[in-house]
mmCIF file of C-alpha atoms in Angstrom:
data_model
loop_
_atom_site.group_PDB
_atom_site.id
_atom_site.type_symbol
_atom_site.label_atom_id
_atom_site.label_comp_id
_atom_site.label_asym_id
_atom_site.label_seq_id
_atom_site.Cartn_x
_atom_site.Cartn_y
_atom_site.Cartn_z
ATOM 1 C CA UNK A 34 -8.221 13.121 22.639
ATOM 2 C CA UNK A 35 -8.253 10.375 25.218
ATOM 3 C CA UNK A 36 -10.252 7.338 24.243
ATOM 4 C CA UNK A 37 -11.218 8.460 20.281
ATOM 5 C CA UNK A 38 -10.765 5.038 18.175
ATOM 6 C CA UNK A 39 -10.273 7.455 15.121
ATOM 7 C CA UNK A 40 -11.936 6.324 11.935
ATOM 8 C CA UNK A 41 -11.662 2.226 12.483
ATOM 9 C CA UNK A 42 -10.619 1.359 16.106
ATOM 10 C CA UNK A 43 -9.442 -1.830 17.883
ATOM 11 C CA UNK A 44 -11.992 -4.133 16.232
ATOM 12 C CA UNK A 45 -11.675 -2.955 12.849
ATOM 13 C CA UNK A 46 -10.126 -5.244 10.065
ATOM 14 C CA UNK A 47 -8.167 -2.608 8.803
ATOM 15 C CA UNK A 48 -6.204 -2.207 12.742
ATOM 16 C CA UNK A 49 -5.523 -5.767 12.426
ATOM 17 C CA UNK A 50 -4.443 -5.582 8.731
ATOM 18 C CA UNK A 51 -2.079 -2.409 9.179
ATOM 19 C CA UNK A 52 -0.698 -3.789 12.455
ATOM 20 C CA UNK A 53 1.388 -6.297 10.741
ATOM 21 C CA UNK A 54 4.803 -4.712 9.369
ATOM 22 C CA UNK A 55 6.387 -7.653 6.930
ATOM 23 C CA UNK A 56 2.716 -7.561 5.211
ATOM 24 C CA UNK A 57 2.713 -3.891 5.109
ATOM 25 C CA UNK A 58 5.765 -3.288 3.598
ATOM 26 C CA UNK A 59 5.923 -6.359 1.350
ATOM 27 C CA UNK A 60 2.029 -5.090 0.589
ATOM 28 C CA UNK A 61 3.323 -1.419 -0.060
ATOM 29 C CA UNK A 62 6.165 -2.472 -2.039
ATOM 30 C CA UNK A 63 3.817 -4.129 -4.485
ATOM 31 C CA UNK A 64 1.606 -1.523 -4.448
ATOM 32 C CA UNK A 65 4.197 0.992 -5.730
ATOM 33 C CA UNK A 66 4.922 -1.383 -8.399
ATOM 34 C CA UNK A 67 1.258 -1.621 -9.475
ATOM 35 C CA UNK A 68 1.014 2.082 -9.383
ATOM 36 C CA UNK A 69 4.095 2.344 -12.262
ATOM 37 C CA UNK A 70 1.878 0.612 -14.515
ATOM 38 C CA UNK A 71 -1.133 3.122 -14.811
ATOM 39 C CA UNK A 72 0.789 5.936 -17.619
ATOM 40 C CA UNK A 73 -1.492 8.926 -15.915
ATOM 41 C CA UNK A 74 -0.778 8.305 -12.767
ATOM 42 C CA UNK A 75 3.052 7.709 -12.968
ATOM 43 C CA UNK A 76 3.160 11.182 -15.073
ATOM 44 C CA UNK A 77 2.600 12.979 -11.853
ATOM 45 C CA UNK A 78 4.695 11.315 -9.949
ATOM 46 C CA UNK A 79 7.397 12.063 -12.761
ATOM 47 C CA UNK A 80 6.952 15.931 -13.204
ATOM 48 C CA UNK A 81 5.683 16.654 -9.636
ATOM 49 C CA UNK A 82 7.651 14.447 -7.209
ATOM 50 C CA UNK A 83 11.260 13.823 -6.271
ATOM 51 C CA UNK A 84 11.150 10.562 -6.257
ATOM 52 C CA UNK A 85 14.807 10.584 -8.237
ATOM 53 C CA UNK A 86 16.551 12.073 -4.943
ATOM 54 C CA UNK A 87 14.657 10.943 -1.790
ATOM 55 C CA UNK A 88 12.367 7.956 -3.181
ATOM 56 C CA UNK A 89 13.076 6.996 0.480
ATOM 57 C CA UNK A 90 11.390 10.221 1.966
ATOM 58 C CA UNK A 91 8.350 9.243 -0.569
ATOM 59 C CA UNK A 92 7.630 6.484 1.100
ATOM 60 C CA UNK A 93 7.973 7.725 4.744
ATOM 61 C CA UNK A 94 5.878 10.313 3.631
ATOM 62 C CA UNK A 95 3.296 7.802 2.431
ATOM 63 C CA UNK A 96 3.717 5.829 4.924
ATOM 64 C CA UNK A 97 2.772 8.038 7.580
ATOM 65 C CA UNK A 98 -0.077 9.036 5.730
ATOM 66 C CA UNK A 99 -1.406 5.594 5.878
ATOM 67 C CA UNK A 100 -0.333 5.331 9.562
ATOM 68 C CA UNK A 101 -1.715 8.522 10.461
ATOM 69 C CA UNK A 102 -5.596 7.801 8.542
ATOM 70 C CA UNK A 103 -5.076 4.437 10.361
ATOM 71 C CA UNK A 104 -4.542 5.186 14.086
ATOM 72 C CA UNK A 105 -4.761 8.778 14.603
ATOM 73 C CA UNK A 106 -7.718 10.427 16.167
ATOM 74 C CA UNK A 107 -10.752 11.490 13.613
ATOM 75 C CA UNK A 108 -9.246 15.221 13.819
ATOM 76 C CA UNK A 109 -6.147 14.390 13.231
ATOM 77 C CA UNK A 110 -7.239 12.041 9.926
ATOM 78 C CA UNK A 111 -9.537 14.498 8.265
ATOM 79 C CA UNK A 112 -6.800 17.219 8.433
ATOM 80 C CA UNK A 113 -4.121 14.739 6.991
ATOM 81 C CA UNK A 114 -6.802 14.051 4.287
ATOM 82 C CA UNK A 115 -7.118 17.520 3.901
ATOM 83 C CA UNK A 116 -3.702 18.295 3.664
ATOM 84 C CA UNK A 117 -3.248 15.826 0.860
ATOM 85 C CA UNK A 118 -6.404 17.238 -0.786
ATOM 86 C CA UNK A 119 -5.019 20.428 -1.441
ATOM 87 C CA UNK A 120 -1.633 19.301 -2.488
ATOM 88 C CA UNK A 121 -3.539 17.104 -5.080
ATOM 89 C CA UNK A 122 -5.110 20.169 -6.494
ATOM 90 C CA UNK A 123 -1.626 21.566 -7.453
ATOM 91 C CA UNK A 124 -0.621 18.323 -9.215
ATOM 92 C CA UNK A 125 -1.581 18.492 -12.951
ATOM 93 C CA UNK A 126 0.287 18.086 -16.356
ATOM 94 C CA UNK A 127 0.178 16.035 -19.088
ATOM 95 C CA UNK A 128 0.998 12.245 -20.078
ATOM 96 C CA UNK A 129 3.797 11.314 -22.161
ATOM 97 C CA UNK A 130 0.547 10.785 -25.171
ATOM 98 C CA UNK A 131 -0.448 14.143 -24.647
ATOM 99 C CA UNK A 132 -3.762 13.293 -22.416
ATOM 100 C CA UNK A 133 -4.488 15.910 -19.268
ATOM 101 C CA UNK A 134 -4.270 14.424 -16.216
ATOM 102 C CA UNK A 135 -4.621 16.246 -12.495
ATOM 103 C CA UNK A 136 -4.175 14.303 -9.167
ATOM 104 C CA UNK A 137 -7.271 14.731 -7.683
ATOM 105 C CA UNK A 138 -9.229 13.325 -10.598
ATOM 106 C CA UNK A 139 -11.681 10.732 -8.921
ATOM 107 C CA UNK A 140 -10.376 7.915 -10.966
ATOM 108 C CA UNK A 141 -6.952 8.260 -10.176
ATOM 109 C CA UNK A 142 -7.676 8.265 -6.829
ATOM 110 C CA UNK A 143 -9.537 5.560 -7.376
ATOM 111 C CA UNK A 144 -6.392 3.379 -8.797
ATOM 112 C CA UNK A 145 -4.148 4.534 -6.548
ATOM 113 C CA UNK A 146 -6.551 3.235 -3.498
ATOM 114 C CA UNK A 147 -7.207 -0.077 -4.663
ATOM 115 C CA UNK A 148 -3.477 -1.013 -5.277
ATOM 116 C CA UNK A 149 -2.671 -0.386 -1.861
ATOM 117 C CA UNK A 150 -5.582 -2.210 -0.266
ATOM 118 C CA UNK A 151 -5.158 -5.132 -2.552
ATOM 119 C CA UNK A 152 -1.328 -4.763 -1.713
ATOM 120 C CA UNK A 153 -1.237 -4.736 2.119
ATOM 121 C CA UNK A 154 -4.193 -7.082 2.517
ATOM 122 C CA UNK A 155 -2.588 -9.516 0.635
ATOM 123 C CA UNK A 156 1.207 -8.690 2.483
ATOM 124 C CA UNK A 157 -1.553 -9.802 5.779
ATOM 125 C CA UNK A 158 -2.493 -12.702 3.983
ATOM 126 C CA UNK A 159 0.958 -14.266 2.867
ATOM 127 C CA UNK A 160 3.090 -13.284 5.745
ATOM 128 C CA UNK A 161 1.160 -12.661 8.449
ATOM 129 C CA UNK A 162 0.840 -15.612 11.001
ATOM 130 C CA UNK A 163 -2.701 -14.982 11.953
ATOM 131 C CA UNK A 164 -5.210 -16.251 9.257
ATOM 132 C CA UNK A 165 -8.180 -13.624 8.808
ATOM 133 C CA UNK A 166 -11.663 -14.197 9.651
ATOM 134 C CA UNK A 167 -14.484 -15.465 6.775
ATOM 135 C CA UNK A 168 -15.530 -12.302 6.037
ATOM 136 C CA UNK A 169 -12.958 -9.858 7.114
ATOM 137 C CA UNK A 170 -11.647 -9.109 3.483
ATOM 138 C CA UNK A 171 -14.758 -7.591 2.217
ATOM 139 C CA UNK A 172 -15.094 -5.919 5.751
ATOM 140 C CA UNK A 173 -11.549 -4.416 4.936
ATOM 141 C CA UNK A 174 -12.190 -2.892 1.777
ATOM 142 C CA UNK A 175 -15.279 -1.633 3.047
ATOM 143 C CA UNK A 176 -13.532 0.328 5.867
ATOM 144 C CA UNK A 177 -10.509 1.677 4.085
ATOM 145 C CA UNK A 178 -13.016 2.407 1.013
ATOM 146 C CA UNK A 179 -13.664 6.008 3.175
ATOM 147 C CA UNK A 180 -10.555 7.303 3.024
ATOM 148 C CA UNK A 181 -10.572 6.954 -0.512
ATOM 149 C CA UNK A 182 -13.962 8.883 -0.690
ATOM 150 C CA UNK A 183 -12.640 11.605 1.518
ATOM 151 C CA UNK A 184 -9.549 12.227 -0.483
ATOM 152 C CA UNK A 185 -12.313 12.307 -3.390
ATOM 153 C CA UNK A 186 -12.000 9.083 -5.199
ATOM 154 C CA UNK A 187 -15.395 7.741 -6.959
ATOM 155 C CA UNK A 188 -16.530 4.377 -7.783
ATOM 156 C CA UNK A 189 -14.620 2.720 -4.634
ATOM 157 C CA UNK A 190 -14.750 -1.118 -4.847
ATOM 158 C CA UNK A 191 -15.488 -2.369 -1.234
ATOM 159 C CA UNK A 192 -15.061 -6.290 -1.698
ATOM 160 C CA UNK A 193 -12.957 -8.461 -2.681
ATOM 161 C CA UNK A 194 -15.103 -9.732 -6.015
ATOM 162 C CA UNK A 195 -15.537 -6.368 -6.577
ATOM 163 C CA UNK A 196 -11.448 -5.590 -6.653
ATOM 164 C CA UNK A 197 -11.471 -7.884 -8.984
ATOM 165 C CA UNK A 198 -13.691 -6.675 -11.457
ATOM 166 C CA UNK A 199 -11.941 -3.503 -10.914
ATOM 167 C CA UNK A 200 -8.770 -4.745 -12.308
ATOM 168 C CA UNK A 201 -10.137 -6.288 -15.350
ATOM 169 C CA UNK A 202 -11.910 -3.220 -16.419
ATOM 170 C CA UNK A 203 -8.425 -1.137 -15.804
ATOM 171 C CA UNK A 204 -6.309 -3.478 -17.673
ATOM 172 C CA UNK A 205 -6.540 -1.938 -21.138
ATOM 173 C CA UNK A 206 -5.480 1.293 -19.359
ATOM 174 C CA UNK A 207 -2.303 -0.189 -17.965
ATOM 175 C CA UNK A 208 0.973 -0.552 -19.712
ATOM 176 C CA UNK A 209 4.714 -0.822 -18.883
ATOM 177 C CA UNK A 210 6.459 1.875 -20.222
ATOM 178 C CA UNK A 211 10.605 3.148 -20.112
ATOM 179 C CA UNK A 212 9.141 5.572 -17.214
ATOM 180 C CA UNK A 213 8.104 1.904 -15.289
ATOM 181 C CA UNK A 214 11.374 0.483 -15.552
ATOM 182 C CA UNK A 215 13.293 3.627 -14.926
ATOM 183 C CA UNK A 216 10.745 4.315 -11.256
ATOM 184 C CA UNK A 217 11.333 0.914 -10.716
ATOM 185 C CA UNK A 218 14.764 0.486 -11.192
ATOM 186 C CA UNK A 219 15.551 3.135 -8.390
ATOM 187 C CA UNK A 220 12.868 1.463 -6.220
ATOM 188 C CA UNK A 221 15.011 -1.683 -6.198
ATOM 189 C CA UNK A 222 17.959 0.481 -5.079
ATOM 190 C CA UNK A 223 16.093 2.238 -2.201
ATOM 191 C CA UNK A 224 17.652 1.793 1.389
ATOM 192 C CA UNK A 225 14.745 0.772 3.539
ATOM 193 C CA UNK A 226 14.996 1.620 6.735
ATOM 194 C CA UNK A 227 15.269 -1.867 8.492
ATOM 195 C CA UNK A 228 17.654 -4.405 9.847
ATOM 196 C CA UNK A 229 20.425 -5.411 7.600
ATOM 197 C CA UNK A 230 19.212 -2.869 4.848
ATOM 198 C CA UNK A 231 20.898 -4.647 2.047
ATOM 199 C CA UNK A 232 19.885 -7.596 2.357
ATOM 200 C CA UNK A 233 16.523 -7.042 3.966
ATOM 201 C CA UNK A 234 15.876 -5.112 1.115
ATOM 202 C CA UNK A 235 15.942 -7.354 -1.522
ATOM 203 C CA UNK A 236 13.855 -9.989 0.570
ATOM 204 C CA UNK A 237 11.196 -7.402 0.605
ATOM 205 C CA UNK A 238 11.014 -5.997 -2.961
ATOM 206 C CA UNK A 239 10.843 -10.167 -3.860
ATOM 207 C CA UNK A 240 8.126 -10.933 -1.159
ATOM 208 C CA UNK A 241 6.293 -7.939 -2.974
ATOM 209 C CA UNK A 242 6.598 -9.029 -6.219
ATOM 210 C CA UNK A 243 5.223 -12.481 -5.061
ATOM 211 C CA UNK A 244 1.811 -10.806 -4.003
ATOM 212 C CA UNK A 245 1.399 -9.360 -7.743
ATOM 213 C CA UNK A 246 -1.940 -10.800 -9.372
ATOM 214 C CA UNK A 247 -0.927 -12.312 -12.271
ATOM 215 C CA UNK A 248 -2.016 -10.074 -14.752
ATOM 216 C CA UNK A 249 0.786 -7.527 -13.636
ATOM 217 C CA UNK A 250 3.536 -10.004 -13.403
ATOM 218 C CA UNK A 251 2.451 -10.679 -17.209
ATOM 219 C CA UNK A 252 2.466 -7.004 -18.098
ATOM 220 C CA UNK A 253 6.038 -6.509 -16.472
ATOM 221 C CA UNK A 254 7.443 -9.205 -18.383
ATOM 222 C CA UNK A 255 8.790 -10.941 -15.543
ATOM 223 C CA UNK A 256 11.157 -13.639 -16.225
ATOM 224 C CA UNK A 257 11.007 -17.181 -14.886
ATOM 225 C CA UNK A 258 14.003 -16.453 -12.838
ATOM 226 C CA UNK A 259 12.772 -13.650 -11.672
ATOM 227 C CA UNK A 260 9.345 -15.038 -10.291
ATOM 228 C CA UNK A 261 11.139 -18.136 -8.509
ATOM 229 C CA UNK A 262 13.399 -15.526 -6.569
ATOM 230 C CA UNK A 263 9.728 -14.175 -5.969
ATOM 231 C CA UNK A 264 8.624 -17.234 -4.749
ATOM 232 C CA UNK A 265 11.896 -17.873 -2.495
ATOM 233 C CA UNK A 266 11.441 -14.844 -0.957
ATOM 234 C CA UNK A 267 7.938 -15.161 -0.021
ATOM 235 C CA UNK A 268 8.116 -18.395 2.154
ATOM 236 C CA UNK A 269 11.510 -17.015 3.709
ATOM 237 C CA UNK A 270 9.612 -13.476 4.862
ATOM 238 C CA UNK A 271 7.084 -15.868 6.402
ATOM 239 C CA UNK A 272 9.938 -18.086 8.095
ATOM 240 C CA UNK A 273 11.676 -14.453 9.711
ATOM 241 C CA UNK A 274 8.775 -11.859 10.054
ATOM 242 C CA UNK A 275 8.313 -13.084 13.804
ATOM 243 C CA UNK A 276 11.411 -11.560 14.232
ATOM 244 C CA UNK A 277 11.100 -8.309 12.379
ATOM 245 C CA UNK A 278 7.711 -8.424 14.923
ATOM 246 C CA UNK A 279 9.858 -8.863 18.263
ATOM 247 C CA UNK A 280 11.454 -5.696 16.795
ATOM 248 C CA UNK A 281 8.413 -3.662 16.760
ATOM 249 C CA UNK A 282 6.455 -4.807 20.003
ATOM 250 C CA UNK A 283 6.043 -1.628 20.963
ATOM 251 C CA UNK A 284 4.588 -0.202 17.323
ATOM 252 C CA UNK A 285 1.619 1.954 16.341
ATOM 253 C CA UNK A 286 -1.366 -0.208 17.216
ATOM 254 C CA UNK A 287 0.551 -0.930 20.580
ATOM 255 C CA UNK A 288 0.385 2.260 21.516
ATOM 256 C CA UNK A 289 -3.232 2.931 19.899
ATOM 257 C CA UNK A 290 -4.440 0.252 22.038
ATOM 258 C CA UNK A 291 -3.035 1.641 25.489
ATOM 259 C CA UNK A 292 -3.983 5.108 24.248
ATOM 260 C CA UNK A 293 -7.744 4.015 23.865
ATOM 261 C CA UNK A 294 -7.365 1.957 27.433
ATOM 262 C CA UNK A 295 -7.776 -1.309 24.881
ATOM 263 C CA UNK A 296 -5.097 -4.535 26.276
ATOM 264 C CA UNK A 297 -2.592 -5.464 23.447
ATOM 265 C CA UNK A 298 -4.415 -8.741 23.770
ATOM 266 C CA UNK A 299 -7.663 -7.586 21.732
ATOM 267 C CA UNK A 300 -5.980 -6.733 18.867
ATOM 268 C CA UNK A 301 -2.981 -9.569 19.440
ATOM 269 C CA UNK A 302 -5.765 -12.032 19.173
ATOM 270 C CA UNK A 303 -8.163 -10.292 16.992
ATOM 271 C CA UNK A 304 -8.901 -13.213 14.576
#
């Protein structure tokens, strides 16, 4: 309907963080790669998804879930949640040690949400050319935290400190396994769907591996090489994402904005 700001609205931290497409997809590249290192919650992926023929169509799909939860009206968000909810309750197996695992178990939800808010708010933070607020980190992971709950995720870290403590409790958990490198290897062959795909492509999947904390990049075994093309890549995505920007003036929050009778301005000059 006409004028409903959905779950966040205009002056919401998470708008301004999901508004800003070189973070975002830097932020959800990274994610992804996060995601590969948690064996339970790459084993569904594995037997339930088709990641091995249309990766591509996995991440539009995800994608527009985030999109959707973002900027859509409140209807429209709970029945995306919902629609997720009950395709998580078809998703269960077991690990490659043997140990049960189901895709709506709290804790996996759990992991799963805190990679990708840790992920795109720190694509905002490296590449975005708007500095955030004192403040507005904690206020994002407080926000975003309810989609997590809704999709039935428990124990939902809702600051920055508290991401943090997150990830050192979940490090013994983690490893890097053949499946990693095998989900990741076809992730660094995915066409994105963006200027000058080739290229573009490997820009991003570098600028994504320079927002991993450093515990991952230890786990991976990333090479010295391998983190200076990281590093390359993240101060020339900074140097072009104006003009990835100019491509998408007339994006989602654009249009959320005129749709809730909001100017551009407010959330152009939200910090």
């Amino acid at each position: 309907p006409h004028g409903d700001p959905g779950w966040f609205g205009p002056d919401s931290a998470t708008w301004r963080v999901h508004s800003d497409f070189p973070g975002m997809l830097a932020g959800g590249l990274a994610a992804l790669t996060l995601q590969s290192l948690h064996p339970l919650a790459l084993a569904g992926v594995w037997d339930h998804s088709n990641f091995r023929g249309d990766l591509l169509g996995r991440l539009r799909r995800t994608t527009a879930f985030v999109g959707g939860t973002t900027y859509a009206p409140s209807a429209q968000t709970e029945a995306l949640i919902e629609h997720v909810r009950q395709i998580h309750m078809h998703i269960t197996g077991h690990g490659e040690d043997g140990r049960p695992y189901a895709a709506n178990d709290p804790a996996l939800l759990t992991w799963v949400h805190v990679t990708e808010a840790y992920s795109f708010l720190q694509g905002y933070r490296r590449y975005s050319h708007v500095a955030l607020p004192v403040g507005a980190a904690d206020r994002y992971y407080g926000e975003v935290r309810r989609i997590a709950e809704a999709l039935g995720a428990s124990s939902v870290p809702a600051s920055a400190h508290a991401v943090d403590a997150y990830f050192q409790r979940i490090q013994p958990e983690l490893a890097y396994t053949e499946r990693s490198r095998i989900v990741l290897g076809l992730l660094s062959q995915v066409r994105l769907p963006v200027p000058a795909a080739g290229l573009s492509r490997d820009l991003f999947l570098h600028a994504g591996a320079a927002l991993l904390p450093d515990w991952a990049i230890e786990l991976l075994g990333r090479t010295p090489r391998q983190q200076r093309q990281a590093g390359l890549a993240q101060h020339a995505l900074w140097a072009v994402a104006p003009v990835f920007r100019a491509a998408l003036n007339d994006g989602i929050a654009s249009r959320a904005c005129r749709r809730m009778d909001v100017p551009a301005e407010q959330l152009q000059h939200w910090a």
